[in-house]
Amino acid sequence: MDVAIVALPLLGALIAGLGNRRLGDRGANWITSGLMLVSFVLSWIVFLRYDGNPRVTELFTWFESGTFEASWAVRVDQLSAVMLVVVTTVSSMVHVYSIGYMGHDESKPRFMAYLSLFTFCMLMLVTADNFMQMFFGWEGVGLCSYLLIGFWFHRPSANAAAIKAFIVNRVGDFGFALGIMGVFLLFGTVGFDAVFAATPEKVGQTFHFLSWDVDILTTLCILLFIGAMGKSAQLLLHTWLPDAMEGPTPVSALIHAATMVTAGVFMVCRLSPMFEYAPDAKMIVTIVGAATAFFAATVGLVQNDIKRVIAYSTCSQLGYMFFAAGVGAYGAAMFHLFTHAFFKALLFLCAGSVIHAMSDEQDMRKMGGIWKLIPWTYGLMWIGSLALAGIPFFAGYYSKDIILESAFAAHTGAGTFAFWLGVSAAMMTAFYSWRLILMTFHGETRADHETYHHVHESPWVMLAPLIVLAIGAVFAGFVYYDKFVGETMEAFWGASILFAEGNEVTHHAHDVPTWVKLSPLVVGIAGIALAYLFYMFRTDLPARLAGTFGGLYRFLLNKWYFDELYEAIFVEPAKRLGFGLWKGGDGAIIDRLGPDGIANVSQDVARQATRLQSGYVYHYAFAMLIGVVILVTWYLFGSGW
């Protein structure tokens, strides 16, 4: 069963990708979606029936060279079982949703094959038994994200976004690869169990770099976390995520809501036996996560593209997960990953339903007044937003609150920093969530007459997946609270997560002061109220504030100018260097002296030779006479030469 969960999406990708002409659109839809749904059902069976005993199904030896050995295996423990449920649930719903959303696209089999291939790579990542297999899945989802973001390759913006995602992820992946190399160098193996068992023995060991003695475990964990920063769009390596909205909306829901971007969070939790012995690395994880949560929330306040608002929300929520892991609350990080998968995928697919209804319009400034025309989408968007804002008793209320409580309970400088930035981000999250709802669905319509006239509800093949995800957005929180972060969490997680010193942080989180527990709810309600004031009762206020604080507004609208900064520091110098090497090196030196030089000499010789072909008989007779003179001279005097 474990192997089937992973293999079925690959089978669907191969059938749809290689046989798309024979299968046609309908065949590709049925095969990929059907196999994905089977994998979804099997994943839930594994999750619900898991007995607490980890199992590894080794398929074959992948690499074997000297002392280096890596197998291809399927590892199922509680951590991977949770991820199997998350990945297959979201992916299967996206597959079904895509049947309707991509109904008019000319390349549906290719799209469905890409979705299934991506799912296979993600499943290989979460069931990996060693660093090498994890790296395979890691790079596989990166490749598939490139294909899916750039699926509409006839659009220059989609091509640019795909390349940007690929390159930025390579920056993080370089750190990840160095970390894996360092792990093998230090431990002599890349198998998780062997590395985790030997980690306590490596505490305190250092290596000399330049003039410093650097802690080895801290260095390795930081390098591995750099990989997580790229894949999970954390601050400094986040710039690819908003641009990735150029891909079809189902891609946004699959990749940027619940699967690929959570790979970094999963990786940090999987490597908890290493991070727990590297407190400085954990502090860096906490600070980066908290800064990301705050930064992305500020940018989300002013975005006008409906998908970009949700994209920055994803970036912000990933920050919550990371700073939870950074303070040692790995169960809380995974709990938020679990609940977030449902309500964020729901929000993205609801946004796709709105775009579908609005004839592909994505600018919220050109919407409004449509809630009665698409009531199902409107109601489901409310459910997703309530869960995202952390309103009782939706899923996000339970998972976000335990993260903030854990950060406060850590009683560290980094934990306190994360708590206050997290509370601030919670208020902004509630504000921009209702800003999205009010601008999109309420007030007088700002759409042109023709677009508004054609607004219609999505077909049931698109609505049914939304309902399934909405059930998770409502019930996933309180149903699984005790298992993930409650009294039974040690028994639930077992050995899949290291609970250092009884995981005091998560236990103490339940005993924080009442004001700490109430603060996320209070600021969330305040954010919603402020959104109603701005976009329902005093609609002149947003424009007045933007005019009064023009510099701040432009700063946020331009995403803190990270793209412009990177353009000036990295992109433009690289372009100038490349242009100089091309023109000055390759063109002026190599080509001139090499291929182009030889060709030019040949052309000159040929050009001179053509002058002899004048077409006049006396020229040819004169040339013949000269030839005869030369031959006679050689004959008469040649022996003397």
XYZ file of C-alpha atoms in Angstrom:
641
model
C 0.000 0.000 0.000
C 2.813 2.424 0.893
C 4.515 1.929 -2.465
C 1.209 2.232 -4.339
C 0.541 5.657 -2.820
C 3.781 6.942 -4.300
C 3.717 4.996 -7.577
C 0.147 5.686 -8.736
C 0.708 9.407 -9.500
C 3.847 8.486 -11.463
C 1.855 5.921 -13.439
C -0.774 8.537 -14.231
C 1.891 11.026 -15.325
C 3.524 8.499 -17.655
C 0.236 7.390 -19.231
C -1.060 10.937 -19.739
C 2.303 12.342 -20.806
C 3.313 9.630 -23.263
C -0.109 8.747 -24.604
C -1.813 12.116 -24.717
C -2.688 11.962 -28.420
C -4.361 8.580 -28.127
C -6.032 9.260 -24.787
C -7.348 12.700 -25.602
C -8.470 15.214 -23.009
C -11.138 13.070 -21.395
C -8.901 10.021 -21.079
C -6.057 12.010 -19.538
C -8.445 13.639 -17.058
C -9.979 10.335 -15.975
C -6.715 8.416 -15.653
C -4.688 11.024 -13.766
C -7.560 12.087 -11.501
C -8.681 8.504 -10.905
C -5.226 7.257 -9.908
C -4.727 10.344 -7.760
C -8.007 9.722 -5.935
C -6.961 6.126 -5.251
C -3.684 7.395 -3.789
C -5.698 9.892 -1.709
C -7.894 7.135 -0.235
C -4.908 4.886 0.505
C -3.103 7.756 2.237
C -6.002 8.338 4.598
C -6.144 4.617 5.337
C -2.424 4.627 6.197
C -2.836 7.755 8.336
C -5.869 6.526 10.271
C -4.538 2.994 10.776
C -0.950 3.880 11.575
C 0.085 1.907 14.665
C 3.062 3.962 15.717
C 5.688 1.591 14.340
C 7.797 3.136 11.564
C 8.252 0.971 8.494
C 10.685 1.239 5.609
C 10.089 -0.530 2.308
C 13.426 -0.670 0.504
C 12.990 -0.972 -3.258
C 16.595 -1.098 -4.461
C 20.058 0.315 -3.888
C 20.293 3.597 -5.712
C 23.936 4.590 -5.193
C 26.842 2.476 -4.036
C 30.393 3.763 -4.297
C 32.982 2.914 -1.698
C 31.517 3.763 1.689
C 28.747 5.841 0.144
C 25.430 4.049 -0.190
C 21.910 5.333 -0.673
C 18.814 3.218 -1.156
C 15.525 3.984 -2.821
C 12.920 3.324 -0.170
C 9.498 4.351 1.112
C 9.569 5.379 4.768
C 6.269 5.668 6.615
C 6.157 7.080 10.124
C 3.756 9.549 11.707
C 5.461 12.556 10.162
C 5.400 11.168 6.630
C 1.850 9.825 7.131
C 0.663 13.364 7.877
C 2.402 14.657 4.768
C 0.952 11.852 2.628
C -2.529 12.967 3.646
C -1.766 16.629 2.993
C -0.171 16.084 -0.412
C -2.668 13.566 -1.803
C -5.746 15.389 -0.487
C -4.810 18.722 -2.009
C -3.450 17.164 -5.190
C -6.510 14.997 -5.819
C -8.831 17.976 -5.297
C -6.692 20.074 -7.648
C -6.786 17.302 -10.273
C -10.584 17.181 -10.180
C -10.880 20.986 -10.097
C -8.579 21.259 -13.122
C -10.990 19.207 -15.237
C -13.331 22.178 -15.158
C -10.893 25.068 -14.836
C -8.658 23.941 -17.703
C -11.590 22.743 -19.795
C -10.869 25.126 -22.680
C -7.089 24.740 -22.686
C -5.470 23.109 -25.680
C -2.903 21.101 -23.683
C -4.905 19.433 -20.930
C -3.103 16.038 -21.055
C 0.258 17.770 -20.668
C -1.058 19.806 -17.744
C -2.516 16.787 -15.964
C 0.715 14.847 -16.529
C 2.718 17.682 -14.965
C 0.400 17.745 -11.938
C 0.775 14.005 -11.384
C 4.538 14.100 -11.891
C 4.828 16.902 -9.363
C 2.787 14.882 -6.868
C 5.036 11.855 -7.340
C 8.169 13.929 -6.667
C 6.597 15.451 -3.563
C 5.612 12.024 -2.273
C 9.161 10.782 -2.854
C 10.419 13.712 -0.814
C 8.173 13.089 2.201
C 8.739 9.301 2.223
C 12.520 9.524 1.811
C 14.665 7.432 4.128
C 17.895 9.300 3.405
C 19.187 12.694 2.361
C 19.856 11.668 -1.234
C 16.296 10.531 -1.884
C 14.998 13.668 -0.204
C 17.228 15.698 -2.515
C 15.813 13.841 -5.529
C 12.273 14.758 -4.527
C 13.453 18.268 -3.643
C 14.864 18.866 -7.111
C 11.978 17.019 -8.758
C 9.357 19.378 -7.355
C 11.576 22.289 -8.382
C 11.663 21.034 -11.958
C 7.909 20.392 -12.033
C 7.206 23.831 -10.576
C 9.202 25.313 -13.466
C 7.082 23.353 -15.949
C 3.797 24.261 -14.259
C 4.506 27.954 -13.653
C 5.590 28.295 -17.275
C 2.801 26.081 -18.580
C 1.410 28.937 -20.691
C 4.816 29.373 -22.317
C 3.452 31.690 -25.003
C 3.252 34.376 -22.297
C 6.584 36.141 -21.720
C 5.575 36.877 -18.112
C 4.992 33.176 -17.424
C 8.372 32.263 -18.905
C 10.101 34.916 -16.819
C 8.312 33.773 -13.646
C 9.251 30.126 -14.270
C 12.908 30.999 -14.821
C 12.926 33.231 -11.749
C 11.476 30.456 -9.573
C 13.990 27.976 -10.927
C 17.020 30.228 -10.374
C 16.054 31.479 -6.901
C 15.418 27.904 -5.792
C 18.844 26.916 -7.113
C 20.396 29.426 -4.703
C 18.754 27.699 -1.760
C 19.396 24.252 -3.194
C 23.120 25.003 -3.357
C 23.107 25.436 0.410
C 21.037 22.269 0.793
C 23.478 20.281 -1.354
C 26.447 21.589 0.656
C 24.653 20.571 3.823
C 24.133 17.024 2.532
C 27.793 16.805 1.525
C 28.761 17.997 4.986
C 26.498 15.403 6.602
C 28.212 12.604 4.691
C 31.635 14.028 5.472
C 30.840 14.199 9.192
C 28.758 11.054 9.670
C 29.959 8.829 6.814
C 26.366 8.090 5.804
C 23.267 9.844 4.456
C 20.684 7.561 6.095
C 18.391 9.404 8.511
C 18.424 6.835 11.310
C 22.217 6.497 11.343
C 22.742 10.267 11.245
C 20.207 10.960 13.999
C 21.657 8.254 16.247
C 25.174 9.666 15.907
C 24.231 13.355 16.266
C 24.636 13.597 20.091
C 28.235 12.429 19.738
C 29.021 15.338 17.403
C 27.862 18.077 19.773
C 30.605 20.604 20.397
C 32.823 19.533 17.513
C 34.230 22.392 15.456
C 36.202 23.000 12.303
C 38.616 25.815 11.557
C 37.470 28.271 8.892
C 39.678 31.284 8.158
C 40.329 32.536 11.690
C 37.285 31.049 13.434
C 36.451 27.750 15.049
C 32.927 27.024 13.789
C 30.484 24.537 15.300
C 29.917 21.720 12.818
C 26.293 20.861 13.650
C 25.263 24.515 13.601
C 26.884 24.992 10.203
C 25.225 21.912 8.728
C 21.784 22.900 10.053
C 22.137 26.435 8.688
C 23.139 25.115 5.264
C 20.176 22.741 5.240
C 17.889 25.576 6.363
C 19.086 27.730 3.450
C 17.590 25.071 1.198
C 14.349 25.354 3.146
C 14.408 29.145 2.768
C 14.466 28.848 -1.013
C 11.825 26.146 -1.333
C 9.515 27.692 1.274
C 9.971 31.292 0.090
C 11.397 32.747 3.290
C 12.669 36.305 3.490
C 15.574 37.033 1.106
C 14.719 33.999 -1.066
C 11.001 34.759 -1.308
C 10.881 36.822 -4.494
C 9.884 33.903 -6.766
C 6.626 33.078 -4.982
C 4.414 36.054 -5.977
C 5.607 35.924 -9.585
C 4.711 32.229 -9.685
C 1.062 33.322 -9.780
C 1.563 33.576 -13.557
C 0.818 29.853 -13.726
C -2.735 28.485 -13.872
C -4.651 28.854 -10.595
C -4.724 25.087 -9.854
C -0.922 25.247 -9.904
C -1.010 28.005 -7.298
C -3.220 25.875 -5.068
C -1.103 22.753 -5.452
C 2.426 24.133 -5.332
C 2.139 27.367 -3.416
C -0.461 26.502 -0.800
C 0.107 23.067 0.622
C 2.857 21.031 -0.995
C 6.126 22.335 -2.437
C 6.381 25.413 -0.240
C 5.841 23.294 2.866
C 8.739 20.999 1.952
C 11.114 23.226 3.904
C 8.963 23.063 7.035
C 8.736 19.286 6.720
C 12.497 19.055 6.259
C 13.237 21.047 9.427
C 10.791 18.891 11.410
C 12.228 15.694 9.934
C 15.701 16.860 10.959
C 14.600 17.858 14.473
C 17.121 15.379 15.989
C 19.846 17.535 14.406
C 18.345 20.987 14.994
C 17.718 20.267 18.683
C 21.479 20.013 19.164
C 22.126 23.247 17.229
C 20.437 26.029 19.259
C 22.047 28.836 17.262
C 20.623 27.396 14.039
C 17.185 27.167 15.687
C 17.450 30.828 16.672
C 18.145 31.749 13.048
C 15.127 29.690 11.938
C 12.967 31.541 14.480
C 14.119 35.013 13.450
C 13.852 34.369 9.719
C 10.399 32.818 10.121
C 9.087 35.687 12.242
C 10.520 38.317 9.910
C 8.937 36.543 6.929
C 5.533 36.369 8.628
C 5.610 40.114 9.297
C 7.112 41.192 5.969
C 4.691 39.199 3.801
C 1.694 40.390 5.807
C 2.653 44.042 5.275
C 2.938 43.530 1.529
C -0.365 41.661 1.387
C -2.141 44.744 2.773
C -1.881 46.702 -0.478
C -1.815 44.127 -3.290
C -4.618 44.345 -5.846
C -4.222 41.049 -7.705
C -6.465 38.518 -5.935
C -3.940 35.696 -6.336
C -1.006 37.787 -5.144
C -2.824 38.665 -1.932
C -3.236 34.961 -1.202
C 0.347 34.285 -2.304
C 1.747 36.727 0.246
C -0.582 35.205 2.800
C 1.040 31.841 2.068
C 4.486 33.357 2.527
C 3.406 34.823 5.862
C 1.872 31.579 7.147
C 5.014 29.672 6.219
C 6.869 32.108 8.457
C 4.601 31.061 11.344
C 5.472 27.404 10.733
C 9.187 28.108 10.699
C 9.317 30.128 13.878
C 7.254 27.424 15.583
C 9.897 24.879 14.570
C 12.602 27.333 15.582
C 11.376 27.483 19.200
C 11.112 23.689 19.288
C 7.354 23.367 18.765
C 7.660 20.979 15.833
C 4.212 19.504 16.466
C 2.694 22.991 16.282
C 4.548 23.677 13.026
C 3.203 20.474 11.492
C -0.275 21.166 12.884
C -0.387 24.529 11.131
C 1.016 22.922 7.976
C -1.838 20.395 8.170
C -4.674 22.881 8.714
C -3.188 25.504 6.398
C -3.216 23.015 3.543
C -7.013 22.861 3.623
C -7.936 26.514 3.971
C -5.182 27.931 1.754
C -5.874 25.489 -1.085
C -9.545 26.395 -0.616
C -8.772 30.106 -0.916
C -6.668 29.665 -4.045
C -9.293 27.516 -5.753
C -12.022 29.974 -4.734
C -9.911 32.725 -6.295
C -9.751 30.587 -9.434
C -13.529 30.293 -9.356
C -13.790 34.089 -9.153
C -11.340 34.514 -12.040
C -13.317 31.932 -14.029
C -16.534 33.841 -13.339
C -14.965 37.225 -14.173
C -13.660 36.185 -17.601
C -10.034 35.834 -16.394
C -9.953 39.164 -14.560
C -7.660 39.106 -11.482
C -7.577 42.765 -10.420
C -9.856 43.269 -7.391
C -10.268 46.930 -8.333
C -12.272 45.726 -11.337
C -14.602 43.475 -9.343
C -17.262 44.065 -6.706
C -20.987 43.416 -6.352
C -20.895 39.779 -7.455
C -21.636 37.826 -4.264
C -25.243 37.118 -5.239
C -24.141 35.852 -8.654
C -21.657 33.275 -7.294
C -23.045 32.395 -3.842
C -21.250 29.048 -3.479
C -17.844 30.579 -4.182
C -18.654 33.494 -1.882
C -19.656 31.252 1.033
C -16.634 28.984 0.620
C -14.318 31.993 0.436
C -15.732 33.087 3.788
C -14.917 29.708 5.309
C -11.337 29.840 4.070
C -10.878 33.414 5.277
C -12.322 32.666 8.724
C -9.863 29.798 9.079
C -6.968 31.945 7.873
C -7.820 34.796 10.245
C -7.909 32.381 13.197
C -11.566 32.885 14.122
C -13.058 30.279 16.500
C -13.773 27.480 15.784
C -12.192 27.109 12.397
C -8.981 25.168 11.763
C -6.580 28.103 11.732
C -7.755 29.225 15.172
C -6.255 26.145 16.817
C -3.011 25.885 14.885
C -2.069 29.569 14.737
C -2.822 30.147 18.416
C -0.649 27.256 19.617
C 2.235 28.615 17.535
C 2.008 32.054 19.134
C 1.579 30.536 22.591
C 4.627 28.327 22.026
C 6.726 31.295 20.927
C 5.756 33.180 24.082
C 6.338 30.110 26.256
C 9.861 29.676 24.903
C 10.958 32.644 27.078
C 13.829 33.455 24.747
C 14.686 36.665 22.971
C 14.005 35.093 19.586
C 10.739 33.572 20.842
C 9.487 36.899 22.190
C 10.487 38.610 18.944
C 8.530 35.966 17.000
C 5.493 36.282 19.277
C 5.062 40.018 18.803
C 5.712 39.959 15.073
C 3.305 37.012 14.816
C 0.569 38.922 16.649
C 1.098 41.927 14.372
C 0.936 39.672 11.319
C -2.290 38.117 12.649
C -4.004 41.498 12.621
C -2.781 42.284 9.136
C -3.860 38.835 7.947
C -7.423 39.423 9.108
C -7.430 42.869 7.506
C -6.251 41.836 4.048
C -8.459 38.726 4.074
C -11.584 40.840 4.496
C -10.227 43.498 2.195
C -10.131 40.749 -0.433
C -13.696 39.624 0.323
C -15.150 43.139 0.383
C -13.356 44.386 -2.736
C -14.165 41.218 -4.678
C -17.771 40.523 -3.712
C -19.365 43.637 -2.156
C -20.178 47.215 -3.023
C -20.982 48.564 -6.448
C -19.471 46.588 -9.267
C -16.408 48.087 -10.907
C -16.368 45.545 -13.720
C -17.272 46.552 -17.258
C -20.826 45.793 -18.338
C -19.953 42.834 -20.561
C -17.831 41.098 -17.920
C -20.434 41.645 -15.201
C -23.175 40.372 -17.475
C -21.322 37.062 -17.955
C -20.539 36.415 -14.272
C -21.667 32.879 -13.416
C -21.099 30.209 -10.807
C -18.499 27.552 -11.509
C -19.573 24.037 -12.540
C -19.869 21.329 -9.901
C -16.659 19.648 -11.011
C -14.962 22.776 -9.631
C -17.227 23.325 -6.624
C -17.087 19.773 -5.261
C -13.336 19.937 -4.450
C -13.938 23.275 -2.732
C -16.531 21.689 -0.455
C -14.150 18.865 0.479
C -11.419 21.363 1.347
C -13.930 23.501 3.268
C -14.742 20.506 5.487
C -11.065 20.279 6.362
C -10.882 24.047 6.941
C -13.701 23.750 9.477
C -13.000 20.476 11.288
C -9.261 19.711 10.952
C -8.350 21.969 13.867
C -10.342 20.711 16.821
C -10.453 17.082 15.623
C -6.669 16.712 15.609
C -5.667 19.287 18.226
C -4.946 16.810 21.019
C -2.986 14.465 18.783
C -0.795 17.088 17.173
C -0.133 19.429 20.119
C -2.205 18.199 23.056
C -1.674 15.756 25.882
C -1.227 12.784 23.559
C 1.267 14.381 21.168
C 4.282 12.321 22.303
C 2.389 9.110 21.667
C 1.040 10.457 18.374
C 4.378 11.611 16.933
C 6.465 8.832 18.436
C 10.061 8.834 17.256
C 9.331 10.823 14.091
C 9.999 14.081 15.976
C 12.534 14.607 18.730
C 10.910 15.936 21.888
C 13.844 17.501 23.668
C 13.373 17.478 27.442
C 9.757 16.427 27.086
C 9.131 19.243 24.604
C 8.674 21.757 27.411
C 7.795 24.564 24.994
C 4.594 22.986 23.679
C 3.526 21.802 27.123
C 4.142 25.214 28.646
C 2.237 26.829 25.792
C -1.001 25.604 27.359
C -0.202 27.492 30.566
C 0.571 30.948 29.187
C -1.382 33.943 30.545
C -4.915 34.494 29.292
C -3.983 37.703 27.486
C -1.509 35.750 25.377
C -4.201 33.273 24.380
C -6.704 36.028 23.577
C -4.364 38.382 21.722
C -4.565 36.631 18.295
C -8.369 36.630 18.450
C -8.571 40.264 19.583
C -6.243 41.571 16.879
C -7.982 39.359 14.299
C -11.382 40.847 15.092
C -9.830 44.325 15.068
C -8.379 43.661 11.604
C -11.756 42.531 10.270
C -13.486 45.564 11.772
C -10.894 47.883 10.246
C -11.416 46.287 6.827
C -15.183 46.881 7.090
C -14.555 50.497 8.058
C -12.240 51.059 5.092
C -14.086 49.166 2.378
C -17.760 49.308 3.378
C -18.453 52.424 5.477
C -15.646 54.912 4.728
C -14.471 53.903 1.271
C -12.591 57.200 0.910
C -10.136 56.337 3.675
C -7.843 53.948 1.732
C -7.137 56.553 -0.965
C -6.623 59.299 1.606
C -4.207 57.161 3.622
C -2.305 56.166 0.464
C -1.967 59.843 -0.414
C -0.940 60.922 3.084
C 1.610 58.130 3.501
C 2.624 57.892 -0.145
C 6.174 56.769 0.546
C 5.104 53.944 2.835
C 2.330 52.909 0.431
C 4.740 52.690 -2.511
C 7.267 50.861 -0.313
C 4.701 48.166 0.485
C 3.184 48.103 -2.996
C 6.651 47.492 -4.443
C 7.291 44.661 -1.959
C 9.955 46.512 0.026
C 11.858 46.930 -3.280
C 13.524 43.526 -2.964
C 13.150 42.871 -6.683
C 14.699 46.218 -7.571
C 17.489 45.647 -5.052
C 18.324 42.221 -6.468
C 18.114 43.628 -9.977
C 20.733 46.241 -9.110
C 23.014 43.970 -7.064
C 22.861 40.683 -8.963
C 20.964 40.807 -12.252
C 22.400 43.907 -13.916
C 26.052 43.171 -12.999
C 25.598 39.608 -14.243
C 24.131 40.928 -17.495
C 26.999 43.366 -17.972
C 29.566 40.700 -17.198
C 27.925 38.267 -19.581
C 27.641 40.874 -22.340
C 31.281 41.829 -21.883
C 32.461 38.218 -22.020
C 30.273 37.645 -25.080
C 31.376 40.667 -27.086
C 34.852 41.264 -25.721
C 35.912 37.697 -25.054
C 33.979 35.287 -27.219
C 33.381 37.638 -30.135
C 36.509 39.801 -30.158
C 39.121 37.179 -29.232
C 37.915 33.597 -29.572
C 35.766 33.987 -32.670
C 38.132 36.473 -34.362
C 41.149 34.190 -33.961
C 39.224 30.958 -34.221
C 36.201 30.038 -36.358
C 35.412 33.561 -37.534
C 39.104 34.311 -38.229
C 39.590 31.212 -40.386
C 36.341 31.924 -42.184
C 37.352 35.541 -42.847
C 40.760 34.492 -44.267
C 39.058 31.936 -46.510
C 36.642 34.561 -47.706
C 39.467 37.000 -48.471
C 41.384 34.372 -50.451
C 38.240 33.436 -52.354
C 37.488 37.102 -53.005
C 40.968 37.669 -54.460
C 40.693 34.514 -56.534
C 37.434 35.673 -58.044
C 39.191 38.704 -59.491
C 41.064 36.359 -61.839
C 37.750 35.299 -63.319
C 37.284 38.502 -65.368
C 35.661 36.876 -68.437
C 38.168 38.402 -70.934
C 39.985 35.925 -73.252
C 43.208 37.948 -73.420
C 43.442 37.849 -69.607
C 43.265 34.069 -69.683
C 45.781 33.925 -72.610
C 48.163 36.161 -70.699
C 47.830 33.940 -67.601
C 48.522 30.860 -69.755
C 51.597 32.571 -71.253
C 52.930 33.350 -67.782
C 52.362 29.700 -66.831
C 54.285 28.496 -69.888
C 57.197 30.859 -69.079
C 57.320 29.508 -65.527
C 57.302 25.878 -66.724
C 60.036 26.471 -69.331
C 62.178 28.325 -66.821
C 61.779 25.498 -64.314
C 62.644 22.931 -66.991
C 65.774 24.760 -68.142
C 67.112 25.868 -64.818
C 65.377 23.513 -62.382
C 68.361 21.194 -61.993
C 70.413 24.091 -60.765
C 67.872 25.032 -58.016
